[in-house]
Short mmCIF file of C-alpha atoms in Angstrom, two decimals:
data_model
loop_
_atom_site.label_atom_id
_atom_site.label_comp_id
_atom_site.label_asym_id
_atom_site.label_seq_id
_atom_site.Cartn_x
_atom_site.Cartn_y
_atom_site.Cartn_z
CA MET O 1 46.32 45.96 -31.34
CA ARG O 2 43.09 46.26 -33.75
CA LYS O 3 42.37 42.56 -32.78
CA ARG O 4 42.08 43.48 -29.38
CA GLU O 5 40.11 46.65 -29.98
CA LYS O 6 37.85 44.46 -32.05
CA SER O 7 36.98 41.70 -29.34
CA THR O 8 36.61 44.52 -26.62
CA MET O 9 34.04 46.35 -29.08
CA ARG O 10 32.30 43.00 -29.40
CA SER O 11 32.11 42.38 -25.64
CA ASN O 12 31.09 45.77 -25.07
CA SER O 13 28.17 45.27 -27.25
CA LYS O 14 26.93 42.22 -25.73
CA LEU O 15 26.83 43.97 -22.43
CA GLN O 16 24.86 46.71 -23.94
CA ARG O 17 22.30 44.65 -25.47
CA PRO O 18 18.95 45.30 -23.96
CA ALA O 19 17.99 42.21 -21.86
CA CYS O 20 14.49 40.40 -23.09
CA THR O 21 11.66 41.55 -21.08
CA GLU O 22 9.03 39.52 -22.67
CA ASP O 23 6.81 37.70 -20.38
CA ARG O 24 5.98 34.46 -22.33
CA ILE O 25 4.04 32.62 -19.74
CA SER O 26 1.57 35.21 -19.54
CA GLY O 27 1.10 35.00 -23.44
CA LEU O 28 0.23 31.14 -23.07
CA PRO O 29 -3.51 30.09 -23.57
CA ASP O 30 -5.77 29.96 -20.33
CA GLU O 31 -6.07 26.15 -20.84
CA ILE O 32 -2.17 25.99 -20.47
CA LEU O 33 -2.04 28.16 -17.47
CA CYS O 34 -4.66 26.37 -15.55
CA HIS O 35 -3.02 23.02 -16.27
CA ILE O 36 0.20 24.78 -14.72
CA LEU O 37 -1.41 26.07 -11.70
CA SER O 38 -3.66 22.63 -11.14
CA PHE O 39 -0.34 21.35 -9.61
CA LEU O 40 0.04 23.97 -6.85
CA PRO O 41 -1.99 24.31 -3.58
CA THR O 42 -5.12 26.76 -4.14
CA VAL O 43 -3.41 29.44 -1.88
CA GLN O 44 -0.40 29.54 -4.27
CA ALA O 45 -2.44 29.57 -7.25
CA VAL O 46 -4.33 32.62 -5.75
CA ARG O 47 -1.11 34.52 -5.24
CA THR O 48 -0.23 34.59 -8.75
CA THR O 49 -2.69 37.64 -9.28
CA ILE O 50 0.04 39.76 -8.35
CA LEU O 51 1.88 39.10 -11.28
CA SER O 52 -0.08 41.11 -13.68
CA HIS O 53 -3.97 41.77 -14.67
CA ARG O 54 -3.51 38.93 -16.98
CA TRP O 55 -3.57 36.46 -13.92
CA ASN O 56 -6.51 38.03 -11.97
CA HIS O 57 -9.09 35.43 -13.28
CA VAL O 58 -6.87 32.66 -14.12
CA TRP O 59 -6.74 30.56 -10.82
CA ALA O 60 -10.78 30.59 -10.48
CA SER O 61 -10.80 28.36 -13.74
CA VAL O 62 -8.11 25.84 -12.21
CA PRO O 63 -9.78 22.34 -12.33
CA ASN O 64 -8.44 21.23 -9.13
CA ILE O 65 -8.94 23.05 -5.45
CA ASP O 66 -6.33 21.82 -3.11
CA LEU O 67 -7.14 23.60 0.40
CA CYS O 68 -5.10 22.84 3.37
CA ASP O 69 -4.86 24.60 6.93
CA ASP O 70 -1.57 23.40 7.78
CA ILE O 71 -0.01 26.60 8.93
CA GLU O 72 1.34 27.48 12.61
CA GLU O 73 -1.31 30.66 13.13
CA PHE O 74 -4.38 29.01 12.08
CA ASP O 75 -7.64 31.37 12.04
CA GLN O 76 -10.73 29.35 11.42
CA GLU O 77 -12.80 32.14 10.35
CA ARG O 78 -10.21 33.39 8.20
CA PHE O 79 -9.77 30.14 6.75
CA ALA O 80 -13.53 29.46 6.14
CA GLY O 81 -13.74 32.71 4.40
CA PHE O 82 -11.10 31.67 2.01
CA VAL O 83 -12.68 28.60 1.15
CA ASP O 84 -15.87 30.56 0.66
CA HIS O 85 -14.24 32.84 -1.72
CA VAL O 86 -12.54 30.23 -3.80
CA LEU O 87 -15.58 28.16 -4.34
CA SER O 88 -17.73 31.66 -5.31
CA SER O 89 -15.30 32.74 -7.73
CA ARG O 90 -15.75 29.52 -9.97
CA GLY O 91 -18.39 30.96 -11.93
CA ASN O 92 -19.52 28.01 -14.37
CA SER O 93 -16.29 26.40 -14.55
CA SER O 94 -16.20 22.51 -13.56
CA ILE O 95 -14.37 21.28 -10.48
CA HIS O 96 -12.22 18.18 -11.44
CA ARG O 97 -10.64 17.59 -7.91
CA PHE O 98 -11.72 18.85 -4.69
CA ARG O 99 -9.27 18.10 -1.92
CA LEU O 100 -10.07 19.71 1.62
CA HIS O 101 -7.23 18.59 4.40
CA THR O 102 -7.52 20.28 7.80
CA LYS O 103 -5.81 19.71 11.26
CA TYR O 104 -6.96 22.67 13.29
CA MET O 105 -10.56 23.06 12.47
CA ALA O 106 -12.63 22.19 15.74
CA GLU O 107 -16.01 22.32 14.24
CA PHE O 108 -17.44 22.14 10.51
CA PRO O 109 -20.53 24.21 10.08
CA TRP O 110 -19.58 24.99 6.36
CA LEU O 111 -18.66 21.39 5.22
CA ASP O 112 -22.17 20.68 3.65
CA ASP O 113 -21.99 23.88 1.56
CA TRP O 114 -18.67 23.19 0.64
CA ILE O 115 -19.41 19.69 -0.63
CA CYS O 116 -22.72 20.90 -2.13
CA THR O 117 -20.91 23.42 -4.19
CA ALA O 118 -18.30 21.02 -5.28
CA ILE O 119 -21.35 18.79 -6.39
CA THR O 120 -23.22 21.53 -8.60
CA HIS O 121 -19.51 22.17 -10.22
CA ASN O 122 -19.82 18.31 -11.42
CA VAL O 123 -16.73 17.28 -9.18
CA VAL O 124 -14.83 14.20 -10.16
CA GLU O 125 -12.50 13.55 -7.24
CA LEU O 126 -13.43 14.39 -3.81
CA ASP O 127 -10.79 14.16 -0.87
CA VAL O 128 -11.74 15.41 2.67
CA ASP O 129 -9.74 14.84 5.56
CA LEU O 130 -10.82 16.46 8.76
CA ALA O 131 -8.71 16.63 12.01
CA ARG O 132 -7.43 12.89 11.87
CA ASP O 133 -5.79 13.03 15.23
CA SER O 134 -9.20 13.67 16.99
CA PHE O 135 -12.45 11.74 17.64
CA SER O 136 -15.81 12.90 18.28
CA SER O 137 -18.70 10.78 19.47
CA LYS O 138 -21.13 12.82 17.72
CA PRO O 139 -21.92 11.02 14.40
CA PHE O 140 -21.24 12.99 11.06
CA GLU O 141 -23.87 13.05 8.26
CA LEU O 142 -22.62 13.58 4.69
CA PRO O 143 -24.82 15.63 2.40
CA ARG O 144 -27.57 13.53 0.84
CA SER O 145 -26.61 15.25 -2.55
CA LEU O 146 -23.41 13.44 -2.35
CA TYR O 147 -25.28 10.10 -2.70
CA MET O 148 -26.82 11.30 -5.90
CA CYS O 149 -23.73 12.66 -7.51
CA LYS O 150 -23.59 11.40 -11.07
CA THR O 151 -20.24 12.54 -11.70
CA LEU O 152 -18.12 11.75 -8.74
CA VAL O 153 -15.79 9.01 -9.52
CA VAL O 154 -12.80 9.22 -6.68
CA LEU O 155 -14.22 9.47 -3.13
CA LYS O 156 -11.55 9.64 0.02
CA LEU O 157 -12.75 10.24 3.54
CA LYS O 158 -11.13 10.51 6.86
CA LEU O 159 -13.32 12.07 9.30
CA PRO O 160 -13.15 12.58 13.07
CA SER O 161 -16.13 10.67 14.06
CA ILE O 162 -18.83 7.56 13.04
CA ILE O 163 -20.27 8.43 9.87
CA THR O 164 -23.99 7.94 9.44
CA PHE O 165 -25.49 7.22 5.98
CA ALA O 166 -28.91 6.88 4.43
CA PRO O 167 -28.10 5.16 1.33
CA HIS O 168 -30.53 3.45 -1.30
CA SER O 169 -29.78 1.31 -4.10
CA ASP O 170 -29.34 4.21 -6.56
CA CYS O 171 -26.39 5.65 -4.61
CA PHE O 172 -23.10 6.77 -6.10
CA PRO O 173 -23.77 5.54 -9.53
CA SER O 174 -20.53 6.48 -11.13
CA LEU O 175 -18.21 6.08 -8.04
CA LYS O 176 -15.29 3.45 -9.08
CA PHE O 177 -12.39 4.19 -6.30
CA LEU O 178 -13.33 4.61 -2.63
CA HIS O 179 -10.84 5.41 0.29
CA VAL O 180 -12.12 5.61 3.76
CA ASN O 181 -10.63 5.63 7.43
CA VAL O 182 -12.41 4.09 10.28
CA ALA O 183 -12.00 5.52 13.53
CA CYS O 184 -13.34 2.88 15.76
CA PRO O 185 -15.31 -0.59 15.57
CA ASP O 186 -18.74 1.02 15.56
CA ALA O 187 -17.86 3.05 12.71
CA ALA O 188 -17.39 0.13 10.57
CA ASP O 189 -21.15 -0.91 10.96
CA SER O 190 -22.06 2.31 9.45
CA MET O 191 -19.15 2.22 6.78
CA GLY O 192 -20.72 -1.33 5.90
CA LYS O 193 -23.83 0.32 4.45
CA LEU O 194 -21.55 2.60 2.36
CA PHE O 195 -19.72 -0.53 1.16
CA THR O 196 -22.81 -2.01 -0.30
CA CYS O 197 -24.57 0.82 -2.17
CA CYS O 198 -22.02 1.52 -5.02
CA PRO O 199 -22.95 -0.23 -8.14
CA VAL O 200 -19.73 0.06 -10.13
CA LEU O 201 -17.03 0.32 -7.43
CA GLU O 202 -13.64 -1.27 -8.67
CA ASP O 203 -11.01 -0.22 -5.98
CA LEU O 204 -11.63 0.04 -2.07
CA THR O 205 -9.24 1.03 0.48
CA ILE O 206 -9.96 0.75 4.16
CA GLU O 207 -7.88 2.33 6.91
CA ALA O 208 -8.73 1.85 10.74
CA GLU O 209 -7.04 2.81 13.93
CA PRO O 210 -9.32 1.14 16.53
CA ASP O 211 -8.58 1.95 20.29
CA GLY O 212 -11.04 -0.64 21.79
CA GLY O 213 -13.02 -3.91 21.73
CA SER O 214 -11.53 -6.97 20.32
CA VAL O 215 -13.44 -7.38 17.07
CA LEU O 216 -13.42 -5.45 13.84
CA ASN O 217 -16.18 -6.77 11.59
CA VAL O 218 -16.03 -5.32 7.94
CA ASN O 219 -18.83 -6.28 5.32
CA ILE O 220 -18.43 -5.56 1.86
CA SER O 221 -20.76 -6.36 -0.97
CA ALA O 222 -19.55 -4.85 -4.35
CA PRO O 223 -20.44 -6.87 -7.65
CA HIS O 224 -17.60 -5.03 -9.83
CA LEU O 225 -14.92 -4.68 -7.07
CA LYS O 226 -11.56 -5.71 -8.42
CA ARG O 227 -9.04 -4.46 -5.85
CA LEU O 228 -9.31 -4.38 -1.85
CA ARG O 229 -6.70 -2.97 0.59
CA MET O 230 -6.90 -2.93 4.27
CA ASN O 231 -4.58 -1.31 6.82
CA VAL O 232 -5.52 -1.74 10.33
CA LEU O 233 -3.19 -0.51 12.85
CA LEU O 234 -3.93 -1.28 16.79
CA CYS O 235 -2.07 0.91 19.46
CA ILE O 236 -0.96 -1.75 21.80
CA ILE O 237 1.62 -2.61 24.54
CA GLY O 238 2.83 -6.11 24.76
CA GLU O 239 3.20 -9.00 22.58
CA TYR O 240 0.14 -10.85 23.29
CA TYR O 241 -3.47 -9.33 22.37
CA ASP O 242 -6.55 -10.74 20.91
CA TYR O 243 -7.85 -8.21 18.56
CA LYS O 244 -9.16 -9.64 15.27
CA THR O 245 -10.31 -8.33 12.03
CA PHE O 246 -13.02 -10.12 10.15
CA ILE O 247 -13.71 -9.31 6.45
CA ASN O 248 -16.88 -10.84 5.06
CA ALA O 249 -16.77 -9.93 1.30
CA ASN O 250 -19.36 -10.64 -1.72
CA THR O 251 -17.26 -9.68 -4.28
CA PRO O 252 -17.32 -11.85 -7.15
CA ASN O 253 -15.11 -10.07 -9.34
CA LEU O 254 -12.33 -9.39 -6.86
CA GLU O 255 -8.55 -9.69 -8.49
CA LYS O 256 -6.33 -8.47 -5.78
CA PHE O 257 -6.46 -8.18 -1.81
CA SER O 258 -4.03 -6.87 0.49
CA PHE O 259 -3.65 -6.57 4.28
CA ASP O 260 -1.16 -4.54 6.14
CA GLY O 261 -1.41 -4.23 9.92
CA ASN O 262 -0.67 -5.67 13.45
CA VAL O 263 -3.89 -7.68 13.74
CA LEU O 264 -4.96 -11.00 12.48
CA ALA O 265 -7.39 -10.78 9.66
CA VAL O 266 -9.58 -13.37 8.61
CA PHE O 267 -10.84 -13.10 4.95
CA SER O 268 -14.14 -14.79 3.73
CA SER O 269 -15.93 -14.68 0.58
CA LYS O 270 -19.02 -16.28 -0.94
CA ASP O 271 -17.28 -16.16 -4.35
CA ALA O 272 -13.72 -15.39 -4.71
CA LYS O 273 -12.89 -17.37 -8.10
CA SER O 274 -11.45 -14.40 -9.66
CA LEU O 275 -9.13 -13.40 -6.99
CA LYS O 276 -5.46 -13.99 -8.17
CA ILE O 277 -3.10 -11.85 -6.02
CA ALA O 278 -3.10 -11.56 -2.35
CA LYS O 279 -0.44 -9.84 0.28
CA ASN O 280 -0.73 -10.44 3.91
CA ASN O 281 1.51 -8.22 6.13
CA PHE O 282 0.78 -8.93 9.92
CA GLU O 283 3.50 -6.79 11.41
CA GLY O 284 4.72 -8.03 14.84
CA LEU O 285 2.00 -10.41 15.24
CA HIS O 286 3.24 -13.36 17.50
CA ALA O 287 0.16 -14.98 19.37
CA VAL O 288 -3.40 -14.93 18.94
CA SER O 289 -6.24 -17.09 20.42
CA ASP O 290 -7.75 -19.97 18.35
CA ALA O 291 -4.67 -18.78 15.75
CA ALA O 292 -4.71 -22.38 14.15
CA GLU O 293 -8.37 -22.33 13.23
CA LEU O 294 -8.26 -18.50 11.99
CA LEU O 295 -5.25 -18.83 10.11
CA HIS O 296 -6.85 -21.90 8.05
CA ARG O 297 -10.26 -20.01 7.56
CA HIS O 298 -8.16 -16.93 6.46
CA PHE O 299 -6.01 -19.01 3.68
CA ALA O 300 -9.12 -20.79 2.54
CA GLY O 301 -10.76 -17.35 1.83
CA ILE O 302 -7.83 -16.53 -0.41
CA GLY O 303 -7.22 -20.15 -1.67
CA ASN O 304 -7.41 -19.23 -5.43
CA VAL O 305 -4.78 -17.02 -5.68
CA GLU O 306 -1.86 -17.43 -8.02
CA TYR O 307 0.50 -14.91 -6.25
CA LEU O 308 0.80 -15.11 -2.46
CA GLY O 309 3.05 -12.67 -0.13
CA VAL O 310 3.13 -13.55 3.56
CA SER O 311 4.77 -11.74 6.12
CA ALA O 312 4.32 -12.37 9.95
CA PRO O 313 5.93 -13.83 12.63
CA ILE O 314 2.69 -15.82 13.61
CA PHE O 315 2.95 -17.81 10.62
CA GLY O 316 6.27 -19.33 11.71
CA ASP O 317 6.09 -19.00 15.54
CA PRO O 318 7.80 -22.27 17.09
CA ARG O 319 4.83 -22.18 19.70
CA ILE O 320 2.06 -22.72 17.39
CA VAL O 321 3.69 -23.60 13.74
CA TYR O 322 3.03 -27.52 14.42
CA ARG O 323 -0.57 -26.82 15.36
CA TYR O 324 -2.04 -25.25 12.22
CA ARG O 325 -2.45 -26.84 8.68
CA LEU O 326 -2.69 -24.79 5.48
CA PRO O 327 -5.69 -25.71 3.20
CA MET O 328 -4.35 -26.50 -0.16
CA LEU O 329 -3.41 -23.94 -2.45
CA ASN O 330 -3.67 -25.49 -5.75
CA ASN O 331 -3.70 -22.24 -8.05
CA LEU O 332 -0.55 -21.03 -6.30
CA LYS O 333 2.30 -20.27 -8.70
CA ARG O 334 4.44 -17.72 -7.12
CA LEU O 335 4.95 -17.45 -3.37
CA VAL O 336 6.76 -14.57 -1.46
CA LEU O 337 7.62 -15.33 2.28
CA LEU O 338 9.38 -12.94 4.42
CA PHE O 339 10.11 -14.66 7.71
CA GLN O 340 11.16 -12.82 10.91
CA SER O 341 14.40 -14.10 12.29
CA CYS O 342 12.39 -15.85 15.26
CA CYS O 343 10.35 -18.04 12.87
CA SER O 344 10.67 -21.88 12.50
CA TRP O 345 11.51 -23.46 9.25
CA GLN O 346 8.63 -25.47 9.67
CA SER O 347 6.45 -22.65 8.37
CA LEU O 348 8.45 -22.84 4.73
CA ILE O 349 7.56 -26.59 4.77
CA ASN O 350 3.86 -25.83 5.59
CA PHE O 351 3.69 -23.77 2.55
CA LEU O 352 5.47 -25.81 -0.02
CA ASN O 353 3.15 -28.90 1.18
CA ALA O 354 0.19 -26.70 0.24
CA SER O 355 1.21 -25.45 -2.84
CA PRO O 356 1.53 -28.28 -5.31
CA ASN O 357 1.79 -26.27 -8.25
CA LEU O 358 4.20 -23.59 -6.96
CA GLU O 359 6.65 -22.44 -9.75
CA SER O 360 8.41 -19.67 -8.06
CA LEU O 361 9.67 -19.16 -4.47
CA THR O 362 11.07 -16.24 -2.86
CA PHE O 363 11.78 -16.30 0.82
CA ASN O 364 13.92 -13.94 3.40
CA LYS O 365 14.40 -15.33 7.20
CA HIS O 366 16.00 -12.25 8.35
CA ALA O 367 13.31 -9.65 8.80
CA LYS O 368 13.69 -7.84 12.02
CA CYS O 369 11.22 -9.11 14.99
CA LEU O 370 9.67 -6.26 17.01
CA LYS O 371 9.72 -8.60 19.99
CA GLN O 372 12.83 -9.26 22.06
CA HIS O 373 13.90 -13.02 22.09
CA ASP O 374 16.50 -14.94 23.80
CA LYS O 375 19.48 -16.12 21.58
CA ASP O 376 18.15 -19.59 21.73
CA GLU O 377 14.67 -18.44 20.21
CA LEU O 378 16.32 -17.20 17.22
CA VAL O 379 18.19 -20.57 16.27
CA HIS O 380 16.39 -22.94 14.33
CA GLU O 381 17.78 -26.09 12.71
CA TRP O 382 16.55 -27.21 9.43
CA THR O 383 14.51 -30.60 9.69
CA PRO O 384 13.44 -32.11 6.17
CA PRO O 385 9.86 -33.15 5.86
CA GLU O 386 9.17 -36.83 5.75
CA SER O 387 8.34 -36.77 2.25
CA VAL O 388 9.47 -34.40 -0.53
CA PRO O 389 6.58 -31.67 -1.22
CA ILE O 390 5.15 -32.21 -4.52
CA CYS O 391 5.69 -28.95 -6.20
CA LEU O 392 9.49 -29.65 -5.92
CA LEU O 393 9.01 -32.97 -8.00
CA SER O 394 7.00 -31.32 -10.68
CA HIS O 395 6.79 -27.53 -11.01
CA LEU O 396 9.25 -25.41 -9.03
CA LYS O 397 11.30 -23.50 -11.38
CA THR O 398 12.80 -20.56 -9.47
CA VAL O 399 14.03 -20.05 -6.06
CA ARG O 400 15.46 -17.07 -4.60
CA MET O 401 16.84 -16.52 -1.40
CA GLN O 402 17.08 -12.92 -0.40
CA ARG O 403 19.85 -11.93 2.55
CA PHE O 404 21.38 -15.22 2.30
CA ARG O 405 24.14 -15.26 5.22
CA GLN O 406 25.59 -18.63 4.73
CA ARG O 407 24.38 -19.75 8.23
CA SER O 408 24.24 -23.52 8.72
CA ASP O 409 20.43 -24.03 8.71
CA GLU O 410 20.58 -21.78 5.64
CA MET O 411 23.06 -23.83 3.64
CA LYS O 412 20.92 -27.11 4.54
CA VAL O 413 17.75 -25.41 3.19
CA ALA O 414 19.37 -24.57 -0.06
CA GLU O 415 21.17 -28.05 -0.11
CA TYR O 416 17.74 -29.69 0.08
CA LEU O 417 15.96 -27.65 -2.56
CA LEU O 418 18.86 -28.04 -5.11
CA LYS O 419 18.97 -31.80 -4.17
CA HIS O 420 15.02 -32.54 -4.52
CA SER O 421 13.81 -29.90 -7.16
CA GLU O 422 13.63 -31.82 -10.32
CA VAL O 423 12.62 -29.08 -12.71
CA LEU O 424 14.56 -26.42 -11.09
CA ASP O 425 15.88 -23.57 -13.50
CA TYR O 426 17.46 -21.05 -11.08
CA MET O 427 18.70 -21.26 -7.87
CA ILE O 428 19.29 -17.35 -6.97
CA PHE O 429 21.31 -16.17 -3.84
CA CYS O 430 21.19 -12.84 -2.80
CA THR O 431 24.05 -12.26 -0.20
CA ARG O 432 25.88 -9.81 1.97
CA ALA O 433 29.27 -10.64 0.85
CA THR O 434 31.22 -7.56 0.93
CA TYR O 435 34.30 -9.18 -0.74
CA LEU O 436 34.69 -11.09 -3.74
CA ARG O 437 36.67 -14.20 -2.15
CA GLU O 438 33.67 -14.19 0.08
CA GLU O 439 31.36 -14.72 -2.80
CA LYS O 440 33.73 -17.06 -4.27
CA LYS O 441 34.12 -19.23 -1.41
CA LEU O 442 30.15 -19.48 -1.00
CA TRP O 443 30.14 -20.08 -4.88
CA ASP O 444 32.61 -23.23 -4.47
CA GLU O 445 30.33 -24.59 -1.49
CA VAL O 446 27.10 -24.31 -3.26
CA GLN O 447 28.56 -25.97 -6.19
CA LYS O 448 29.37 -29.04 -4.29
CA PHE O 449 25.51 -29.74 -3.33
CA PRO O 450 23.99 -32.42 -5.56
CA ARG O 451 21.66 -31.16 -8.04
CA VAL O 452 18.97 -33.37 -9.62
CA SER O 453 17.93 -30.71 -12.18
CA GLN O 454 20.49 -31.00 -14.93
CA THR O 455 19.33 -27.63 -16.44
CA CYS O 456 19.52 -25.66 -13.02
CA GLU O 457 21.57 -22.38 -12.93
CA ILE O 458 23.18 -21.24 -9.69
CA ILE O 459 23.09 -17.32 -9.81
CA PHE O 460 24.71 -14.74 -7.65
CA PRO O 461 23.30 -11.17 -8.69
CA LYS O 462 25.15 -8.21 -8.26
CA VAL O 463 21.96 -6.19 -7.40
CA CYS O 464 19.15 -7.60 -5.42
CA THR O 465 15.85 -6.18 -5.24
CA GLU O 466 13.03 -7.22 -2.57
CA ASN O 467 9.72 -7.14 -3.62
CA PHE O 468 6.98 -7.99 -1.44
#
């Protein structure tokens, strides 16, 4: 009985213990509170003023300003007033990142003042995205003070019109990262001025959504540029179109180039000896006039790479695959090929013949093609080349066949590679076998293939990663 009373008293004492009401977060130093609020949109950071008097002015010292009008009931005047209030409340505190994204603003009479205010507060990162779904024929001119900003390191621009510049040699003295959106071919001409006046630029991303014309010319001159990414998406109907993108680069220190889009790109450079990595993803591209010549020019422009990724039906289109010849890719060591199901195996032979020092090969021939094909267009027999590619005789050490489905043509390709790769160390089959007995059957069949390399190990990994 006494034990029950004692346990009851203990439980009552716990219930009667006063709850802790101490506000530990408000007791943190301003620097830590500002760091916490810097991860929130500015409108939410401002709302913390309702917590207590302690929070009244903390938000005004947050180094990042993140403004977005993504609300259903948008009032342009009210939004502009809020931005003015945020910027006027900064005092002497610096702005590290100023991000302004709008979807509903129709006019931008305040933008110059907002950017200039950010500049006076030593802005480091500026990200401006205005009405990306609309386009205006009226040119948009950035404030001249932006060109001379000594603290700006990162600049992202997505504007609804052609951007006009008045640059000179001393522009953007600290800018290292630039991300721009090109709304139309004419905009590329004005953007070209920007790409030639950034003396320390290291990272450039260009997005384009052209809606007319047939050619997009992009001229880049940046002596310290290391990474170049382009994304060109053309709104098209049908499989055949003649849109081309020409990238003319004077970038002697470029190390990595990547292109993603549904148009053919041709990269050319005066000096691309530093280029080590190139990724080309031409989604859905089947036929372009003068394709053979343009493909040769493109690969000649990136011919010094050590890593090459290629994904596009045009590289294996049976109608042109025998008409183009790749330039020699003498430095290439790692090749990743993503073939659509319509592609001919001849494209694999073309790349092997052009890569005498290739050490690693990864390929997948089951990517979904956006074009509707007849069944006979999706069946491609393996025809061995007249002579064994040099890389198989001396350098190729690893082969990875992704999404291996055990079709007769795939089995013949695997057999050929095992039979002729003299220094092969690993032959990796990433299958879709759902049962152990299916994988065991495949294992038994592959083991029967003759292997010229005595050190070759056949592997069926349990987990397959697909990297491009």
